[in-house]
Coordinates of C-alpha atoms in Angstrom, one line a residue:
Chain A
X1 CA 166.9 74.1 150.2
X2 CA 168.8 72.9 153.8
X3 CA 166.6 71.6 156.1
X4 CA 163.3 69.9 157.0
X5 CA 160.0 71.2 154.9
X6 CA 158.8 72.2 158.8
X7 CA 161.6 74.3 158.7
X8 CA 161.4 75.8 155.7
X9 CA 157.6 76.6 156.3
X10 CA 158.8 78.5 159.2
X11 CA 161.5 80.6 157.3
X12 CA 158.7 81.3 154.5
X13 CA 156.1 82.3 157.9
X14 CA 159.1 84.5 159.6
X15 CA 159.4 86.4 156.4
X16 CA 156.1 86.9 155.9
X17 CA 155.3 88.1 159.5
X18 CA 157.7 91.0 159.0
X19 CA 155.3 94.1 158.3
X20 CA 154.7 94.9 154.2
X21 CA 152.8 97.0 152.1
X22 CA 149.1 95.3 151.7
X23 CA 148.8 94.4 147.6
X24 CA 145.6 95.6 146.4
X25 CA 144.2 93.8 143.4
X26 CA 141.6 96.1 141.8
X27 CA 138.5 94.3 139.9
X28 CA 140.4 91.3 139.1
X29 CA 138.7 88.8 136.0
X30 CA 141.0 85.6 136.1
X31 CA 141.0 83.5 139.6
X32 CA 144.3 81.8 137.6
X33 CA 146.1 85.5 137.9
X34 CA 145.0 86.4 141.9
X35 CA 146.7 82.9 142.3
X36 CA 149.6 83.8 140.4
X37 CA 150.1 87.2 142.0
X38 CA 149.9 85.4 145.7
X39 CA 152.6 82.8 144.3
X40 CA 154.6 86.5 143.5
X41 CA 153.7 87.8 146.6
X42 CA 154.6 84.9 148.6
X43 CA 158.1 84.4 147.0
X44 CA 159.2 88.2 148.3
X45 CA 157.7 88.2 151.8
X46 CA 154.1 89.6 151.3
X47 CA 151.3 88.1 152.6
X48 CA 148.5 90.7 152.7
X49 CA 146.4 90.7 149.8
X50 CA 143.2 92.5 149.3
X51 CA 140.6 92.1 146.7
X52 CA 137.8 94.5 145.4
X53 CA 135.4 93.2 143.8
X54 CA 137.0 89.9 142.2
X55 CA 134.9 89.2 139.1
X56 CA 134.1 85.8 139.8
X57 CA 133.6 86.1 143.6
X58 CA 135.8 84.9 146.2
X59 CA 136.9 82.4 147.1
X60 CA 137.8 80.9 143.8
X61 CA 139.3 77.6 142.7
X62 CA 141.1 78.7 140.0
X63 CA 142.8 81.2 142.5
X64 CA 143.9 78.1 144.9
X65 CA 144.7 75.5 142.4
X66 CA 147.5 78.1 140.7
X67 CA 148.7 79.4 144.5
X68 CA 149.6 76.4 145.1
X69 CA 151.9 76.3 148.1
X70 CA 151.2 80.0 148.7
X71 CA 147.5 79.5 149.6
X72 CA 147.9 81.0 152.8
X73 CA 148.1 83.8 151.2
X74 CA 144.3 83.8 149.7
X75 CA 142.9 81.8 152.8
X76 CA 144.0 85.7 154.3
X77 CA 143.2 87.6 151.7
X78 CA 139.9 90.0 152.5
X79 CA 137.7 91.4 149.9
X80 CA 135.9 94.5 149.2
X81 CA 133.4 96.5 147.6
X82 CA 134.9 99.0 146.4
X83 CA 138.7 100.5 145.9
X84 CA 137.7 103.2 149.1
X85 CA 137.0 100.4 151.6
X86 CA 140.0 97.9 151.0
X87 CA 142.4 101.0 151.3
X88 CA 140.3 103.2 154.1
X89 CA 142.9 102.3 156.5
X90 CA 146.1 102.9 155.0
X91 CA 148.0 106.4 154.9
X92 CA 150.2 105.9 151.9
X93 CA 149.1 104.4 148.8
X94 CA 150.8 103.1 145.7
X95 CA 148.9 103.5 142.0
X96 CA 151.4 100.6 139.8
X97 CA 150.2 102.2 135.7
X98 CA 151.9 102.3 132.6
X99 CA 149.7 104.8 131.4
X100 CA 150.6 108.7 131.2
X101 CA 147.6 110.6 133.4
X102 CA 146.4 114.1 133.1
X103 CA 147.7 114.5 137.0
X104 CA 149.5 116.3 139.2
X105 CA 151.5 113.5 140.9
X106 CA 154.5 111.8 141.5
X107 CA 155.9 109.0 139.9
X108 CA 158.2 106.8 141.3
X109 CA 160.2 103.6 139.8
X110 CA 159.7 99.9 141.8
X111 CA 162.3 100.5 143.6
X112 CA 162.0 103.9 144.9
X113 CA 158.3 103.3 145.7
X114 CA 159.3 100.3 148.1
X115 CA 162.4 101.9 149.5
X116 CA 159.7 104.8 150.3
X117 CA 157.6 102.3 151.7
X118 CA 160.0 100.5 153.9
X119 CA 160.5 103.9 155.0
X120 CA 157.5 105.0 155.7
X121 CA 156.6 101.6 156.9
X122 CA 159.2 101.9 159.7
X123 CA 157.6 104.9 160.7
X124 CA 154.8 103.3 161.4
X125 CA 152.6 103.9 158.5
X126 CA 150.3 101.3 156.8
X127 CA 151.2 101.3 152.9
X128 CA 149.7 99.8 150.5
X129 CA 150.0 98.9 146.9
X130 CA 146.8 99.2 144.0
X131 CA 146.8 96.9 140.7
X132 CA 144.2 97.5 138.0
X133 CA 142.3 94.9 136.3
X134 CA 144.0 92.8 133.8
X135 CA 144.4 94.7 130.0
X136 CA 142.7 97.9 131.3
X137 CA 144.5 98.2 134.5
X138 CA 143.5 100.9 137.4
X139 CA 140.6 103.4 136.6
X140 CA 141.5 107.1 136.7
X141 CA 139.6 107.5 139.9
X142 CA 141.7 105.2 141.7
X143 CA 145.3 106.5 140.5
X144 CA 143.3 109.4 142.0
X145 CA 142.8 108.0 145.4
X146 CA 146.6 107.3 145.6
X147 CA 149.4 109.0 147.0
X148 CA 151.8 108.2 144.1
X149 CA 152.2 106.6 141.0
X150 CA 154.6 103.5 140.3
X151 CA 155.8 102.7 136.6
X152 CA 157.9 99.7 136.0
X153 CA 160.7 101.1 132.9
X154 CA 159.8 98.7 130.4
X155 CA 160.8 99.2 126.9
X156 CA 159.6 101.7 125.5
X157 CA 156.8 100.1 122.4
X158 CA 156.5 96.6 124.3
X159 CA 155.3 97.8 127.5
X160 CA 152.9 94.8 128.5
X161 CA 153.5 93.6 131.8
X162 CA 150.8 91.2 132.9
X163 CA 149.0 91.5 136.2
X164 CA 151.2 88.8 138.2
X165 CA 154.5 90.1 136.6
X166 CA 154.2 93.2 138.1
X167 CA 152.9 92.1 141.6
X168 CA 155.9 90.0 141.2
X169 CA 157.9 93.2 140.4
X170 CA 157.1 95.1 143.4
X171 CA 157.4 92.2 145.2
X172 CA 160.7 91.5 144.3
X173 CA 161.7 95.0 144.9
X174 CA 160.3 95.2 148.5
X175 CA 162.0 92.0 149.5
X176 CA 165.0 94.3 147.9
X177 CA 165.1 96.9 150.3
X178 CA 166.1 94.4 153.8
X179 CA 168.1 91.7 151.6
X180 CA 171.0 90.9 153.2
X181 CA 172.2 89.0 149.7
X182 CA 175.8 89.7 149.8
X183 CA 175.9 91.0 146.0
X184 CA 178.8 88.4 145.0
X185 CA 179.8 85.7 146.9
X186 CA 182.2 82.5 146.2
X187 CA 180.5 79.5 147.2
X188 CA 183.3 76.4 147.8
X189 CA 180.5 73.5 149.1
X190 CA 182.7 71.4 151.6
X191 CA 186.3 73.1 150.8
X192 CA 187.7 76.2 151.8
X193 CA 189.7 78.8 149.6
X194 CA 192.9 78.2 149.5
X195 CA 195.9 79.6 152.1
X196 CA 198.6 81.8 149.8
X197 CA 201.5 79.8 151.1
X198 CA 199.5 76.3 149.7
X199 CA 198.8 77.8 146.4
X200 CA 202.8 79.1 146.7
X201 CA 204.0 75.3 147.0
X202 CA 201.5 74.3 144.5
X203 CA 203.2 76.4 141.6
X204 CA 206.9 75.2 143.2
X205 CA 206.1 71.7 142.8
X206 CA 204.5 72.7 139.1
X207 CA 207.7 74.8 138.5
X208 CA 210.1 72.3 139.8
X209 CA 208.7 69.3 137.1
X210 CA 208.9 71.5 134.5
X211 CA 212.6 72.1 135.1
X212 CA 213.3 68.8 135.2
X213 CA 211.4 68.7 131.9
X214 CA 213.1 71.3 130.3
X215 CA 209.8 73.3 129.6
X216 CA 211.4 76.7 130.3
X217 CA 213.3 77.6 127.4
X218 CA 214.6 79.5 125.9
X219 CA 216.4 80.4 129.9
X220 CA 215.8 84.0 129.6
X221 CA 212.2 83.7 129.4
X222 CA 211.4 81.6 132.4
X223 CA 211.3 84.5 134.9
X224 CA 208.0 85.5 133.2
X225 CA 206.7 82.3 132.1
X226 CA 206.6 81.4 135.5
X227 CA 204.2 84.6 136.4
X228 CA 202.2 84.0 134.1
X229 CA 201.9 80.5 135.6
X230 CA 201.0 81.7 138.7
X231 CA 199.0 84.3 138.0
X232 CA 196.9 81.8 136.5
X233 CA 196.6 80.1 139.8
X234 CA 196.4 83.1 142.0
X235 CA 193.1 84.3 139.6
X236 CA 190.8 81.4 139.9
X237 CA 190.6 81.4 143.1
X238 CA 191.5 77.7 144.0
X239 CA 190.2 75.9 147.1
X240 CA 192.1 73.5 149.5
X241 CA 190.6 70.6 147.4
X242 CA 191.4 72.6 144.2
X243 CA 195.5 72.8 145.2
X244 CA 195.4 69.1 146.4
X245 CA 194.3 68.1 142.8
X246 CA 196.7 69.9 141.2
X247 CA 199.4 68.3 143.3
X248 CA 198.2 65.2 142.3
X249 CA 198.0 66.4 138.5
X250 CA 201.4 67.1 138.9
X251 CA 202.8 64.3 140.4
X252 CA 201.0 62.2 137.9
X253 CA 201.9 64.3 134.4
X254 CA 205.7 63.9 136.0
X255 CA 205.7 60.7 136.4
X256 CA 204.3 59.5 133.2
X257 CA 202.0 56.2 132.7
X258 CA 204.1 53.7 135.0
X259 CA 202.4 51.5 138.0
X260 CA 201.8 54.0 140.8
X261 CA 200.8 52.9 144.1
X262 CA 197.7 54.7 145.6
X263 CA 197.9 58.2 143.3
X264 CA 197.0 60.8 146.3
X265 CA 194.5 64.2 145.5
Chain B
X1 CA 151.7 105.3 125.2
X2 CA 152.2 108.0 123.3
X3 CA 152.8 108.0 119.4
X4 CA 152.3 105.7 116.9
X5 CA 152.1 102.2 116.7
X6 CA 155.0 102.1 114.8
X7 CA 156.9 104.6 116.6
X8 CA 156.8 102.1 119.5
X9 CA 157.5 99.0 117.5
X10 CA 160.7 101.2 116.2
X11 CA 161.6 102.4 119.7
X12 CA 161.3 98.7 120.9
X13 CA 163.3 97.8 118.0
X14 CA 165.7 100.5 118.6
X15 CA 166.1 99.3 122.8
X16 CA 166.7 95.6 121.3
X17 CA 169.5 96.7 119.1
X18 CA 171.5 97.5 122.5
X19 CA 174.2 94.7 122.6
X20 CA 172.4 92.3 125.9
X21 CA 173.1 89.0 127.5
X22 CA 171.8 86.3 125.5
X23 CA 168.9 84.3 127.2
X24 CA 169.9 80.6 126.8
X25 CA 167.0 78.2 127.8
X26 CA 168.0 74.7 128.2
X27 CA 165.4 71.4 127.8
X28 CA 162.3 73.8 128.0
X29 CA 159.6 71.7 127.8
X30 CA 156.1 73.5 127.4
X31 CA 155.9 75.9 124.3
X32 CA 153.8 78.2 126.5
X33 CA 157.0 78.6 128.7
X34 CA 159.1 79.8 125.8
X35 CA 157.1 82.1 124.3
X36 CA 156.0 83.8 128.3
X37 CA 160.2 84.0 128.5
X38 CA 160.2 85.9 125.0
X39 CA 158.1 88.7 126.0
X40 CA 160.1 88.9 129.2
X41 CA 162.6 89.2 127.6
X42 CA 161.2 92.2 124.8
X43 CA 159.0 94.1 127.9
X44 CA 163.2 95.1 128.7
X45 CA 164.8 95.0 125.7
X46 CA 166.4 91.8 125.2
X47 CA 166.1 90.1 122.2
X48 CA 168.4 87.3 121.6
X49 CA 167.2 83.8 122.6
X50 CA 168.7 80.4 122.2
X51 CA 167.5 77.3 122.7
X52 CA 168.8 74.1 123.8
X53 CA 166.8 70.8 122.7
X54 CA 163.5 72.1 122.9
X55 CA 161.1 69.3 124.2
X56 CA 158.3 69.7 121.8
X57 CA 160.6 70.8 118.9
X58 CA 160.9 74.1 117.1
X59 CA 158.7 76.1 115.6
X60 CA 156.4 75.5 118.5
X61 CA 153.1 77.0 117.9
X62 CA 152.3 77.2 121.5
X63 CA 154.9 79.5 122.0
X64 CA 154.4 81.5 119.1
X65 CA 150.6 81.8 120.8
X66 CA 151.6 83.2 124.0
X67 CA 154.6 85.8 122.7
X68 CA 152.2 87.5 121.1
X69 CA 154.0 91.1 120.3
X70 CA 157.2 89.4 121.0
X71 CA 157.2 87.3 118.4
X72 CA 160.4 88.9 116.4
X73 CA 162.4 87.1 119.4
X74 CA 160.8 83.9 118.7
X75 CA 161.7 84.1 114.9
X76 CA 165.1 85.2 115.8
X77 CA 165.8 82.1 118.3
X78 CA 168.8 79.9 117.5
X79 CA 168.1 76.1 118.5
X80 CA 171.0 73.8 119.4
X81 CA 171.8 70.2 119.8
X82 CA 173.1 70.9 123.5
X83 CA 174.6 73.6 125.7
X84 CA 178.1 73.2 125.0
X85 CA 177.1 74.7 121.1
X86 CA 174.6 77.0 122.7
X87 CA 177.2 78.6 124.3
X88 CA 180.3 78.0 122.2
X89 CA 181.0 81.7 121.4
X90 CA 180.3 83.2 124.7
X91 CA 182.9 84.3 127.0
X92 CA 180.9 84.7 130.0
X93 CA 178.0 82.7 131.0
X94 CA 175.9 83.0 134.3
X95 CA 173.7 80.1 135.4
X96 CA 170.6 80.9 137.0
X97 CA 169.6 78.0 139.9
X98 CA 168.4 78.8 143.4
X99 CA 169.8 75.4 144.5
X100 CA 173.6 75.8 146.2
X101 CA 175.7 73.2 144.6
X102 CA 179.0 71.2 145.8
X103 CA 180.8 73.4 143.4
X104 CA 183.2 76.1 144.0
X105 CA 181.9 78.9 142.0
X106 CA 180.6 82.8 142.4
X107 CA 176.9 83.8 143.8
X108 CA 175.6 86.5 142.6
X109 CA 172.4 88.4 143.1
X110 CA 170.6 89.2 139.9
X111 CA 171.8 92.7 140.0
X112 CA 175.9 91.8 140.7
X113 CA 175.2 89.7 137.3
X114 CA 173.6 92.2 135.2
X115 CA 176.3 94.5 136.2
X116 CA 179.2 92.9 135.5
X117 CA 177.5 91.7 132.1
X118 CA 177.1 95.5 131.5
X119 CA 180.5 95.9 132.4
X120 CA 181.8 92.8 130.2
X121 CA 179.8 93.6 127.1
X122 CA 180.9 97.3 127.0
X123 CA 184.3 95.6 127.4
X124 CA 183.2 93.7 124.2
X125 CA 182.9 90.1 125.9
X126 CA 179.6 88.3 124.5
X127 CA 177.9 87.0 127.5
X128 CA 174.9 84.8 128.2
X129 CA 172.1 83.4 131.1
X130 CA 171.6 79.6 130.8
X131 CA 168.0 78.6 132.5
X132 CA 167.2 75.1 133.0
X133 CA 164.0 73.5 132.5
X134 CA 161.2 73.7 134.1
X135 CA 160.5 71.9 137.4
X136 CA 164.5 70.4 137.3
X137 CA 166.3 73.4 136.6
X138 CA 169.6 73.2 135.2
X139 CA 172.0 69.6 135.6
X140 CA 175.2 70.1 137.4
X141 CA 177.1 69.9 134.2
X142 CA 175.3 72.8 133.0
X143 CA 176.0 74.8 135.7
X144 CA 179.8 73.8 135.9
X145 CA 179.9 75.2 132.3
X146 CA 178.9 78.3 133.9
X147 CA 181.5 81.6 135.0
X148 CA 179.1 82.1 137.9
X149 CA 176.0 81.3 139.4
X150 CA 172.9 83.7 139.7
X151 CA 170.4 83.0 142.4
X152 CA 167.2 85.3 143.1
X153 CA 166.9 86.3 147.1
X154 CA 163.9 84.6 147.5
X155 CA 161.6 84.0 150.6
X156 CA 163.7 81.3 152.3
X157 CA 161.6 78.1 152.3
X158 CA 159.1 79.3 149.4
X159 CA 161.9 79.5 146.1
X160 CA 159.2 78.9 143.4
X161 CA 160.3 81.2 140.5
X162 CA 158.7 79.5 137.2
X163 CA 161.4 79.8 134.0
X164 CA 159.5 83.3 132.7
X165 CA 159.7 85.0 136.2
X166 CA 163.2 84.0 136.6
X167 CA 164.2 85.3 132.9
X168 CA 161.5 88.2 133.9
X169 CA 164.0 89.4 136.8
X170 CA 166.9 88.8 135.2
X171 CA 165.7 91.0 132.0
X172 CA 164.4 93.7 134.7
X173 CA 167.7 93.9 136.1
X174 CA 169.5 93.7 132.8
X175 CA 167.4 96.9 132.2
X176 CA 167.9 99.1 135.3
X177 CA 172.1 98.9 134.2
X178 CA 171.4 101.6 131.8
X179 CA 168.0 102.8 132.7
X180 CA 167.4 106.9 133.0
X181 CA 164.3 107.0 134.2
X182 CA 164.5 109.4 137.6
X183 CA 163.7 107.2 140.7
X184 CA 161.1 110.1 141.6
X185 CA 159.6 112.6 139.1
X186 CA 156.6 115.1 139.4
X187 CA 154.2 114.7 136.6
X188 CA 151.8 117.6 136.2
X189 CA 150.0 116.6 133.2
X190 CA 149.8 119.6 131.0
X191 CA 150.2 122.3 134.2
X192 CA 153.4 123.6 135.1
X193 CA 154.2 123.5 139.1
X194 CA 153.6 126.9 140.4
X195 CA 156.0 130.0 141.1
X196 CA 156.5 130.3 144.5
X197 CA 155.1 133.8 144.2
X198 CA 152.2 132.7 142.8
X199 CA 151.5 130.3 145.7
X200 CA 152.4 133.4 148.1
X201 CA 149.3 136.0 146.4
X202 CA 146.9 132.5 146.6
X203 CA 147.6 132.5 150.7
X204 CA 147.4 136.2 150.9
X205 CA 144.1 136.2 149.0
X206 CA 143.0 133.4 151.2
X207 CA 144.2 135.0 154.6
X208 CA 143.1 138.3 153.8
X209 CA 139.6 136.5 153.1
X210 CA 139.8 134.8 156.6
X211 CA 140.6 138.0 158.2
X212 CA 137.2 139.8 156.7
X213 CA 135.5 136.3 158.1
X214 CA 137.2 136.5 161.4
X215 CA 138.8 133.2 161.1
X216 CA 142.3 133.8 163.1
X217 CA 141.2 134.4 166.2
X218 CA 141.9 134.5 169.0
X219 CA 144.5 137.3 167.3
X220 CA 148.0 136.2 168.9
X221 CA 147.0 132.5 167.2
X222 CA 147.1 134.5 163.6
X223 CA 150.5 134.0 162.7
X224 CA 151.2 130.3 164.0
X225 CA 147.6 129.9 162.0
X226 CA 148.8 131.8 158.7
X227 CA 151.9 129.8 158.8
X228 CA 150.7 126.3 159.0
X229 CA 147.6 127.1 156.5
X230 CA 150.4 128.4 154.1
X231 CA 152.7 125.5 155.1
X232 CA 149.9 122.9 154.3
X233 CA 149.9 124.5 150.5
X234 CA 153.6 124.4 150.0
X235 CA 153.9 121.1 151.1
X236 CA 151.8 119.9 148.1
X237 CA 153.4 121.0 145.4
X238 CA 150.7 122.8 143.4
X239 CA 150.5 123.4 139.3
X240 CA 149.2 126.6 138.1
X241 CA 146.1 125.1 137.4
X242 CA 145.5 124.4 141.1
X243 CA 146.8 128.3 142.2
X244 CA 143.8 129.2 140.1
X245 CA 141.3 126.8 141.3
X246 CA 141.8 127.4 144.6
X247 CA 141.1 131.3 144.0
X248 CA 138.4 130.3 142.3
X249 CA 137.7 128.3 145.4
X250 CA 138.1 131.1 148.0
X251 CA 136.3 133.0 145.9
X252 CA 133.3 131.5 146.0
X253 CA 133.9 130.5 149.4
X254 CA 133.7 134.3 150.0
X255 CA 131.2 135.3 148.5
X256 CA 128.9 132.9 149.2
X257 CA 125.6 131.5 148.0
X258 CA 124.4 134.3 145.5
X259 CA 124.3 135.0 142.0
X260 CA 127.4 135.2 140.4
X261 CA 128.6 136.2 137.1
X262 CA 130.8 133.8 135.7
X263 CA 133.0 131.9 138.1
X264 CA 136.2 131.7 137.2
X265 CA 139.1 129.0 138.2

């Protein structure tokens, strides 16, 4: 990561002040999994967590010691009694379940709840986002409460997404819909990709040796030899530093294993 | 889920038979590690894992422990001396590392990558996703091995993916590139959403019940009245089985506190 930890803090703070759906953990049993599901959260950009009725109580040291470098994240979180208080405020609201429900209601993949969300959320809406307890996950009485249901496509048979996996799912999704990842990129650290004319005198200087070598042959052949050459070149793509080498390749390949002064590339 | 067990294990059988990227982990060190990466990998579909120089050797009980219901990928692992065998028969190999490198080589989001391995393997290349170990990641040498780099959009200053998030995402993504669940689907249990003419007689019944109550008043308000009351119902959308509860509702509502003779709805 470029730059100073104090900067880095800051990015991870900017992210997280941009406005989110609220992750809900419903009756959670393991402080190790409300850390792990802050460590998701934080990763994506959310930071507001809510807990109803945490099994062990809150806060809990297990929860800290596995958030570790995302404990901001519990120092804010607030807890509740029950699943009606943590989302009393909140106009749309998110049931994540694997489970098939005798209910009227829609059901959404990850990503169409969050691009929802970021809809609705730009509207002005608060949103959150409800997680059952681990191995039983949500009651039927909360799905009820919601306004939707999300179900991550698993395979079907091995469905068995644990609590943190799917916070980290969602979360992953959310930070989706305002990524401004180009999808494909071509790194070059220090170099720059290669000019069309450079990569042109590159594959002269190539061709040119291997005249004088007498690596075209038979004659009528050359024409395409040398396009597939360069075509080679032209595909990779090659950087300044990239053509430079090859010069130097060249030069050195040409001139066999004599004393050279100062090889170049 | 619905079914048999073995149904699911042979529709989770069935998914895994897909051709996928193999999952390559390099120098993993904690058994527990490897077997959380296997049932990423099985929750979407992908079953082919290979492993380079495995700290604490192979079998590895620890992993075996926490694949539990993955455990056919653990069997089927391949171990190897070192990446360059790992990979020997691949023809296109992604490295997963959030850290940019002074290498000139393709970025691409998780997404981009599963794509183009979609693309590649239905083009009958065999590709794989090298992982490094935990804590390190994977060495430069590894990743120059590599046809392109993958890197997870993560919070910018909080990039703490463990190795069984990262293969987590990658399987998740490897999923959703042939994937036919509907981003948005109406589940209605086992109701059938209503006719539109059945919805229609419901807000008759109820308006004709609010007339006899004097409800619309005063009288120019009735049809601005009628129209948002029948608005609020098709907005919904109801089953049948709510059409006949909420007769049974106006009903009731209508005839108020006296004996009746079986209610129906």
């Amino acid at each position: 990561m470029a730059g100073t930890d104090a900067a880095a803090r800051a990015a991870a703070e900017a992210e997280a002040l941009r406005p989110g759906p609220v992750t809900v953990l419903v009756a959670p049993q393991m402080g190790e999994n409300i850390g792990a599901a802050a460590r998701a959260m934080w990763n994506f950009g959310l930071s507001r967590l809510r807990l109803v009725a945490p099994r062990d109580g809150w806060p809990n040291p297990a929860a800290v010691a596995m958030a570790s470098g995302a404990g901001r994240v519990l120092d804010d979180a607030r807890v509740f009694d029950d699943t009606e208080a943590a989302i009393a405020d909140l106009t749309t609201v998110y049931a994540t379940t694997v489970r098939p429900r005798e209910l009227t209601k829609r059901v959404l993949t990850p990503e169409a709840a969050m691009r929802e969300a970021a809809a609705r959320i730009a509207g002005g809406e608060r949103v959150g986002v409800l997680y059952g307890r681990e191995r039983t996950g949500l009651e039927n009485e909360d799905v009820v409460r919601a306004s939707a249901i999300v179900t991550v496509p698993v395979n079907p048979g091995f469905g068995s997404l644990n609590l943190a996996q799917c916070v980290l799912l969602m979360a992953y999704e959310w930070r989706r819909t305002h990524d401004a990842t180009p999808p494909e990129l071509l790194a070059t650290g220090r170099s720059e990709v290669a000019a069309a004319e450079d990569v042109a005198r590159m594959v002269a200087h190539l061709t040119g040796e291997l005249d004088r070598a007498g690596f075209f042959w038979p004659e009528h052949k050359r024409p395409s030899m040398v396009a597939n050459l360069e075509n080679l070149f032209r595909r990779a793509p090659l950087t300044d530093q990239d053509v430079r080498t090859l010069r130097g390749v060249i030069r050195a390949l040409a001139e066999g294993p004599r004393e050279r002064s100062r090889p170049e590339g």
